[in-house]
mmCIF file of C-alpha atoms in Angstrom:
data_model
loop_
_atom_site.group_PDB
_atom_site.id
_atom_site.type_symbol
_atom_site.label_atom_id
_atom_site.label_comp_id
_atom_site.label_asym_id
_atom_site.label_seq_id
_atom_site.Cartn_x
_atom_site.Cartn_y
_atom_site.Cartn_z
ATOM 1 C CA MET H 3 29.789 12.507 40.064
ATOM 2 C CA ALA H 4 30.589 14.993 43.054
ATOM 3 C CA GLY H 5 31.983 18.243 41.970
ATOM 4 C CA ARG H 6 29.700 17.831 39.557
ATOM 5 C CA ARG H 7 26.461 19.110 40.477
ATOM 6 C CA GLU H 8 25.406 20.749 44.044
ATOM 7 C CA VAL H 9 25.088 18.889 46.465
ATOM 8 C CA ILE H 10 21.365 17.844 47.739
ATOM 9 C CA ALA H 11 20.239 19.742 50.595
ATOM 10 C CA GLY H 12 20.095 16.426 52.417
ATOM 11 C CA ILE H 13 17.787 13.937 52.783
ATOM 12 C CA ALA H 14 14.129 15.899 53.802
ATOM 13 C CA GLY H 15 14.733 17.688 50.718
ATOM 14 C CA LEU H 16 15.439 14.981 48.587
ATOM 15 C CA ALA H 17 11.656 14.726 47.378
ATOM 16 C CA ALA H 18 11.625 17.880 45.287
ATOM 17 C CA ALA H 19 15.063 16.752 44.363
ATOM 18 C CA GLY H 20 13.991 14.037 42.031
ATOM 19 C CA CYS H 21 12.322 14.161 39.336
ATOM 20 C CA THR H 22 12.411 10.431 38.290
ATOM 21 C CA PRO H 23 9.784 7.993 36.351
ATOM 22 C CA HIS H 24 8.544 6.492 40.097
ATOM 23 C CA ALA H 25 6.539 10.055 40.967
ATOM 24 C CA LEU H 26 4.597 10.359 44.274
ATOM 25 C CA ARG H 27 1.265 8.645 43.100
ATOM 26 C CA ALA H 28 -1.584 6.495 44.540
ATOM 27 C CA PRO H 29 -0.774 3.087 43.235
ATOM 28 C CA ALA H 30 -3.485 0.458 42.489
ATOM 29 C CA SER H 31 -5.201 -1.575 44.880
ATOM 30 C CA ARG H 32 -3.612 -3.937 44.181
ATOM 31 C CA ALA H 33 -0.186 -3.267 43.906
ATOM 32 C CA PRO H 34 2.475 -5.981 42.190
ATOM 33 C CA LEU H 35 4.711 -8.369 44.164
ATOM 34 C CA GLY H 36 7.317 -9.607 44.313
ATOM 35 C CA LEU H 37 9.672 -12.297 46.200
ATOM 36 C CA THR H 38 13.582 -12.611 47.058
ATOM 37 C CA HIS H 39 15.218 -15.391 46.122
ATOM 38 C CA LEU H 40 16.715 -14.841 50.384
ATOM 39 C CA THR H 41 13.405 -15.716 51.707
ATOM 40 C CA VAL H 42 12.819 -19.844 50.062
ATOM 41 C CA ALA H 43 16.630 -20.365 49.430
ATOM 42 C CA ARG H 44 16.593 -23.934 50.793
ATOM 43 C CA GLU H 45 13.279 -24.659 48.868
ATOM 44 C CA LEU H 46 15.217 -23.498 45.885
ATOM 45 C CA ALA H 47 18.418 -25.831 46.336
ATOM 46 C CA GLY H 48 15.540 -28.770 45.741
ATOM 47 C CA ASP H 49 13.831 -27.528 43.132
ATOM 48 C CA TYR H 50 14.598 -24.292 41.613
ATOM 49 C CA LEU H 51 11.692 -24.381 38.406
ATOM 50 C CA GLY H 52 8.745 -25.830 41.093
ATOM 51 C CA THR H 53 9.504 -23.488 44.237
ATOM 52 C CA LEU H 54 8.478 -21.217 41.539
ATOM 53 C CA ARG H 55 5.772 -22.263 39.592
ATOM 54 C CA ARG H 56 5.021 -21.971 43.862
ATOM 55 C CA VAL H 57 5.653 -18.871 44.397
ATOM 56 C CA ARG H 58 3.694 -18.053 41.470
ATOM 57 C CA ALA H 59 1.052 -19.343 42.617
ATOM 58 C CA LEU H 60 1.262 -17.874 45.291
ATOM 59 C CA GLY H 61 -0.172 -14.386 43.970
ATOM 60 C CA TYR H 62 3.916 -13.330 43.575
ATOM 61 C CA THR H 63 4.323 -11.350 40.252
ATOM 62 C CA ARG H 64 8.336 -10.300 40.549
ATOM 63 C CA PHE H 65 11.830 -12.343 41.295
ATOM 64 C CA GLY H 66 14.721 -10.889 42.691
ATOM 65 C CA PHE H 67 18.271 -12.571 42.863
ATOM 66 C CA PRO H 68 21.658 -12.056 43.161
ATOM 67 C CA LEU H 69 24.079 -12.339 40.291
ATOM 68 C CA GLY H 70 26.631 -13.915 41.510
ATOM 69 C CA ALA H 71 27.569 -14.815 44.642
ATOM 70 C CA GLN H 72 26.971 -12.370 47.658
ATOM 71 C CA SER H 73 27.707 -14.912 50.848
ATOM 72 C CA PRO H 74 27.079 -18.612 52.515
ATOM 73 C CA ARG H 75 24.191 -17.555 53.049
ATOM 74 C CA HIS H 76 22.736 -17.897 48.879
ATOM 75 C CA ILE H 77 22.959 -21.669 48.946
ATOM 76 C CA ALA H 78 20.813 -22.217 46.592
ATOM 77 C CA GLN H 79 23.028 -19.353 43.415
ATOM 78 C CA ARG H 80 22.208 -20.035 39.836
ATOM 79 C CA ASP H 81 23.948 -18.209 36.814
ATOM 80 C CA PRO H 82 21.344 -15.382 36.549
ATOM 81 C CA VAL H 83 21.137 -15.508 32.683
ATOM 82 C CA GLU H 84 19.428 -19.015 33.974
ATOM 83 C CA VAL H 85 17.270 -17.756 36.484
ATOM 84 C CA ALA H 86 15.390 -15.361 34.345
ATOM 85 C CA ALA H 87 14.775 -18.339 31.605
ATOM 86 C CA LEU H 88 13.264 -19.951 34.741
ATOM 87 C CA CYS H 89 11.332 -17.398 35.450
ATOM 88 C CA GLN H 90 9.856 -17.149 32.279
ATOM 89 C CA GLN H 91 8.559 -20.914 32.494
ATOM 90 C CA ALA H 92 7.170 -19.746 36.243
ATOM 91 C CA GLY H 93 5.216 -17.132 34.619
ATOM 92 C CA LEU H 94 7.687 -14.211 37.142
ATOM 93 C CA LEU H 95 9.184 -11.212 35.583
ATOM 94 C CA VAL H 96 13.033 -10.817 36.596
ATOM 95 C CA GLY H 97 12.647 -8.035 39.022
ATOM 96 C CA THR H 98 15.160 -6.173 40.927
ATOM 97 C CA VAL H 99 18.310 -7.726 40.844
ATOM 98 C CA ARG H 100 21.699 -7.698 42.961
ATOM 99 C CA LEU H 101 25.182 -7.682 42.561
ATOM 100 C CA ALA H 102 27.685 -9.846 43.519
ATOM 101 C CA TYR H 103 30.653 -8.840 45.817
ATOM 102 C CA THR H 104 32.864 -8.686 42.932
ATOM 103 C CA ASP H 105 33.985 -5.783 40.963
ATOM 104 C CA ASP H 106 33.190 -6.000 37.549
ATOM 105 C CA TYR H 107 30.396 -3.524 37.567
ATOM 106 C CA GLN H 108 29.981 -3.518 34.280
ATOM 107 C CA ARG H 109 30.332 -7.316 32.770
ATOM 108 C CA GLN H 110 27.004 -7.531 35.884
ATOM 109 C CA MET H 111 25.198 -4.173 34.247
ATOM 110 C CA GLN H 112 25.385 -6.052 31.422
ATOM 111 C CA ILE H 113 24.824 -9.238 32.220
ATOM 112 C CA ALA H 114 21.572 -7.371 34.724
ATOM 113 C CA ARG H 115 20.221 -5.827 30.536
ATOM 114 C CA SER H 116 20.593 -8.776 28.998
ATOM 115 C CA ILE H 117 17.901 -10.718 31.735
ATOM 116 C CA GLY H 118 15.341 -7.709 31.403
ATOM 117 C CA ALA H 119 16.423 -6.596 34.775
ATOM 118 C CA THR H 120 15.016 -2.415 35.250
ATOM 119 C CA ILE H 121 17.436 -2.295 38.843
ATOM 120 C CA VAL H 122 19.693 -3.373 40.152
ATOM 121 C CA ALA H 123 20.645 -3.623 44.126
ATOM 122 C CA GLN H 124 23.935 -3.006 46.010
ATOM 123 C CA SER H 125 23.455 -4.836 49.063
ATOM 124 C CA ALA H 126 25.718 -3.113 51.205
ATOM 125 C CA ALA H 127 29.201 -1.235 51.612
ATOM 126 C CA ASP H 128 31.276 -3.588 52.641
ATOM 127 C CA VAL H 129 33.544 -1.543 54.534
ATOM 128 C CA PHE H 130 30.669 -2.364 57.297
ATOM 129 C CA PHE H 131 32.403 -5.301 57.510
ATOM 130 C CA THR H 132 36.475 -4.839 57.263
ATOM 131 C CA GLY H 133 36.766 -3.401 60.682
ATOM 132 C CA PRO H 134 36.804 -4.692 64.305
ATOM 133 C CA THR H 135 33.039 -4.819 64.870
ATOM 134 C CA PRO H 136 30.827 -5.350 61.948
ATOM 135 C CA GLY H 137 28.510 -3.329 61.248
ATOM 136 C CA GLU H 138 30.319 -0.081 62.443
ATOM 137 C CA THR H 139 33.003 1.909 60.377
ATOM 138 C CA THR H 140 34.190 5.903 59.710
ATOM 139 C CA ARG H 141 33.018 8.269 57.772
ATOM 140 C CA ALA H 142 36.476 8.810 55.496
ATOM 141 C CA ALA H 143 36.568 5.004 55.466
ATOM 142 C CA PHE H 144 32.765 5.017 53.861
ATOM 143 C CA GLU H 145 33.655 8.274 51.574
ATOM 144 C CA GLU H 146 36.376 6.344 50.503
ATOM 145 C CA TRP H 147 34.219 3.661 49.425
ATOM 146 C CA LEU H 148 31.933 6.008 47.510
ATOM 147 C CA LEU H 149 34.105 6.197 45.152
ATOM 148 C CA ARG H 150 33.135 2.181 43.975
ATOM 149 C CA LEU H 151 29.645 3.589 44.620
ATOM 150 C CA GLU H 152 30.167 6.220 41.969
ATOM 151 C CA THR H 153 31.854 3.396 39.587
ATOM 152 C CA MET H 154 29.019 1.098 40.011
ATOM 153 C CA ALA H 155 26.668 4.041 38.850
ATOM 154 C CA ARG H 156 29.159 4.852 35.522
ATOM 155 C CA ALA H 157 28.622 0.832 34.657
ATOM 156 C CA ALA H 158 24.628 1.097 35.471
ATOM 157 C CA GLN H 159 24.236 4.044 33.551
ATOM 158 C CA ASP H 160 26.492 2.866 30.274
ATOM 159 C CA GLU H 161 23.225 -0.326 30.320
ATOM 160 C CA GLY H 162 20.662 2.273 30.765
ATOM 161 C CA VAL H 163 19.404 0.566 34.398
ATOM 162 C CA ARG H 164 19.242 1.830 37.320
ATOM 163 C CA LEU H 165 21.083 1.802 40.628
ATOM 164 C CA VAL H 166 19.964 1.220 43.997
ATOM 165 C CA TYR H 167 21.522 1.139 47.009
ATOM 166 C CA HIS H 168 20.267 -1.169 50.315
ATOM 167 C CA ASN H 169 19.725 -0.027 54.024
ATOM 168 C CA HIS H 170 20.731 -1.569 57.040
ATOM 169 C CA ASP H 171 20.533 -0.332 60.424
ATOM 170 C CA TRP H 172 24.105 0.745 60.785
ATOM 171 C CA ASP H 173 23.460 3.523 56.852
ATOM 172 C CA HIS H 174 21.275 5.091 59.697
ATOM 173 C CA VAL H 175 23.235 5.373 62.255
ATOM 174 C CA PRO H 176 25.671 8.954 61.791
ATOM 175 C CA LEU H 177 29.303 9.416 60.934
ATOM 176 C CA ASP H 178 30.797 12.299 62.144
ATOM 177 C CA GLY H 179 27.742 14.290 62.077
ATOM 178 C CA LYS H 180 25.587 12.414 58.880
ATOM 179 C CA THR H 181 23.596 8.474 57.861
ATOM 180 C CA PRO H 182 25.514 6.873 54.941
ATOM 181 C CA LEU H 183 22.010 7.243 53.239
ATOM 182 C CA GLU H 184 22.661 11.619 53.983
ATOM 183 C CA LEU H 185 26.240 10.987 52.023
ATOM 184 C CA ILE H 186 24.611 9.003 49.243
ATOM 185 C CA ALA H 187 21.463 11.089 48.269
ATOM 186 C CA GLU H 188 24.101 13.868 48.473
ATOM 187 C CA ARG H 189 26.845 12.755 46.632
ATOM 188 C CA PHE H 190 24.306 11.208 44.079
ATOM 189 C CA ALA H 191 21.972 13.106 41.813
ATOM 190 C CA PRO H 192 18.740 11.190 41.059
ATOM 191 C CA GLY H 193 18.852 8.848 38.789
ATOM 192 C CA GLU H 194 22.955 7.735 39.379
ATOM 193 C CA VAL H 195 22.631 5.981 42.704
ATOM 194 C CA ASP H 196 18.792 5.737 44.532
ATOM 195 C CA PHE H 197 17.313 3.704 46.830
ATOM 196 C CA GLU H 198 15.867 0.132 47.870
ATOM 197 C CA ILE H 199 14.622 0.196 51.422
ATOM 198 C CA ASP H 200 14.062 -2.634 53.723
ATOM 199 C CA LEU H 201 11.523 -1.225 55.799
ATOM 200 C CA GLY H 202 12.435 -4.154 58.793
ATOM 201 C CA TRP H 203 16.069 -2.898 59.164
ATOM 202 C CA ALA H 204 15.205 1.025 58.804
ATOM 203 C CA ALA H 205 13.152 -0.257 62.011
ATOM 204 C CA VAL H 206 15.627 -2.482 63.897
ATOM 205 C CA ALA H 207 17.704 0.587 63.871
ATOM 206 C CA GLY H 208 14.967 3.411 64.984
ATOM 207 C CA VAL H 209 13.659 4.709 61.864
ATOM 208 C CA GLY H 210 9.921 5.325 61.538
ATOM 209 C CA PRO H 211 9.619 3.849 57.215
ATOM 210 C CA VAL H 212 6.767 6.198 56.514
ATOM 211 C CA ALA H 213 9.436 9.154 57.634
ATOM 212 C CA LEU H 214 11.767 7.683 55.318
ATOM 213 C CA LEU H 215 10.105 6.874 52.380
ATOM 214 C CA GLU H 216 8.365 10.861 52.369
ATOM 215 C CA ASN H 217 11.643 12.118 53.088
ATOM 216 C CA LEU H 218 13.161 10.365 50.112
ATOM 217 C CA GLY H 219 10.268 10.513 48.090
ATOM 218 C CA PRO H 220 10.669 9.570 44.525
ATOM 219 C CA ARG H 221 14.132 7.940 44.758
ATOM 220 C CA VAL H 222 13.072 4.599 46.403
ATOM 221 C CA LEU H 223 12.590 2.629 43.927
ATOM 222 C CA SER H 224 12.296 -0.811 45.129
ATOM 223 C CA LEU H 225 11.533 -2.032 48.596
ATOM 224 C CA HIS H 226 11.659 -5.488 50.817
ATOM 225 C CA LEU H 227 8.976 -5.747 53.442
ATOM 226 C CA LYS H 228 10.380 -7.562 56.256
ATOM 227 C CA ASP H 229 8.049 -7.517 60.177
ATOM 228 C CA LEU H 230 10.190 -7.353 63.088
ATOM 229 C CA ASP H 231 9.274 -9.970 66.493
ATOM 230 C CA ARG H 232 11.001 -6.731 68.649
ATOM 231 C CA GLY H 233 10.214 -10.292 71.147
ATOM 232 C CA CYS H 234 12.446 -12.101 69.761
ATOM 233 C CA ALA H 235 15.376 -13.580 72.583
ATOM 234 C CA GLY H 236 17.230 -16.548 72.550
ATOM 235 C CA ASP H 237 19.758 -18.224 70.145
ATOM 236 C CA ASP H 238 16.972 -19.742 67.989
ATOM 237 C CA CYS H 239 14.709 -16.850 67.740
ATOM 238 C CA ARG H 240 14.432 -14.731 64.353
ATOM 239 C CA ARG H 241 13.620 -11.578 64.388
ATOM 240 C CA PHE H 242 12.563 -10.572 61.256
ATOM 241 C CA VAL H 243 9.901 -12.936 60.650
ATOM 242 C CA ALA H 244 6.905 -12.104 57.623
ATOM 243 C CA PRO H 245 4.804 -8.943 57.403
ATOM 244 C CA GLY H 246 1.976 -9.235 59.487
ATOM 245 C CA GLU H 247 3.635 -11.670 61.453
ATOM 246 C CA GLY H 248 5.690 -9.295 63.534
ATOM 247 C CA ASP H 249 5.234 -6.016 64.899
ATOM 248 C CA LEU H 250 5.326 -3.053 62.443
ATOM 249 C CA GLY H 251 1.709 -3.228 61.991
ATOM 250 C CA TYR H 252 1.523 -3.835 58.126
ATOM 251 C CA SER H 253 -2.473 -3.837 57.914
ATOM 252 C CA GLN H 254 -2.027 0.267 59.121
ATOM 253 C CA LEU H 255 1.401 0.732 56.965
ATOM 254 C CA ILE H 256 0.930 -0.784 53.278
ATOM 255 C CA PRO H 257 -1.965 1.854 53.073
ATOM 256 C CA ARG H 258 0.478 4.906 53.782
ATOM 257 C CA ILE H 259 3.399 3.269 51.834
ATOM 258 C CA ARG H 260 0.983 2.926 48.908
ATOM 259 C CA ARG H 261 0.233 6.619 49.257
ATOM 260 C CA ILE H 262 3.496 7.674 48.960
ATOM 261 C CA THR H 263 5.959 5.569 46.571
ATOM 262 C CA ASP H 264 5.308 3.165 43.711
ATOM 263 C CA ALA H 265 7.980 1.164 44.322
ATOM 264 C CA ILE H 266 7.151 -2.307 44.217
ATOM 265 C CA GLY H 267 7.499 -4.420 47.672
ATOM 266 C CA TYR H 268 9.580 -7.752 47.840
ATOM 267 C CA VAL H 269 9.412 -9.838 50.258
ATOM 268 C CA GLU H 270 12.004 -10.644 52.346
ATOM 269 C CA VAL H 271 12.322 -12.712 55.172
ATOM 270 C CA ASP H 272 15.753 -13.308 56.535
ATOM 271 C CA ASP H 273 16.736 -16.948 57.077
ATOM 272 C CA PRO H 274 12.876 -18.509 57.669
ATOM 273 C CA VAL H 275 12.034 -21.858 59.286
ATOM 274 C CA ASP H 276 10.071 -22.673 55.953
ATOM 275 C CA GLY H 277 10.040 -20.117 53.657
ATOM 276 C CA MET H 278 7.334 -21.012 51.774
ATOM 277 C CA GLN H 279 5.100 -20.725 55.160
ATOM 278 C CA ALA H 280 6.586 -17.938 55.134
ATOM 279 C CA ALA H 281 5.651 -16.520 51.697
ATOM 280 C CA ALA H 282 2.219 -17.529 52.016
ATOM 281 C CA SER H 283 1.539 -15.891 54.876
ATOM 282 C CA ALA H 284 3.691 -12.304 53.796
ATOM 283 C CA ALA H 285 1.310 -12.758 50.285
ATOM 284 C CA ARG H 286 -2.494 -13.517 52.501
ATOM 285 C CA ASN H 287 -1.814 -10.532 54.881
ATOM 286 C CA LEU H 288 -0.270 -8.372 52.279
ATOM 287 C CA THR H 289 -2.979 -8.246 49.445
ATOM 288 C CA SER H 290 -5.793 -8.532 52.413
ATOM 289 C CA ASN H 291 -4.722 -4.207 52.754
#
């Protein structure tokens, strides 16, 4: 895909370059709200359908889940076709689904399309976990990995779904002058690879979420909403908490986000003590804004 078009100049110019159905506009006052599988993984393991029904009762309308095994943390992994059927029973729409860390991309994209997903996310570049220090890689290794991302993009286009890359804190750290997000944005045109922006991980990297969303513009197709407890310390500490319970100022942040993008937000609280409690708190805090 690189070499078939002029390289996009950089993150700051992306809003002007992107021409997608997700144009910048003020969304409705009550935006749709999604929830990720990871937030309620323990509850799903005990009662998958019952948990989804409780999630729907909290006001969530979409549920995001993986298409296959991603890590041992996904303790409630099920066949995605089965999960989609359970979502339907619970009154939830299939939201952004996540690629498994296997290379059968065409098959996964076919499954995503068959269950009604329109956005498929690549959760991370695994080159950040193959070196001696987790979360670190080289520019050369990352650019080599981009060839795999290109294969994913072709598979997504073949099946008529949108591929997005999900950021973590390391995606905002320059590799010989440019961050991984910048390298992706330059190599791929809008509509080939776009973005799912996790506000919590951006905050860990010291990146302002509003500026990040403004710079990426309509290439942001999905959001992960989590809050950050910067005072967290100790082995039992959980630095990611439900939106509205940390330091990011979601009461002021959400109205600003809604003026920038209509991308659907998915509450994701990593490893909460009580997933349903976290989901309930997030729904209250986010729908009151």
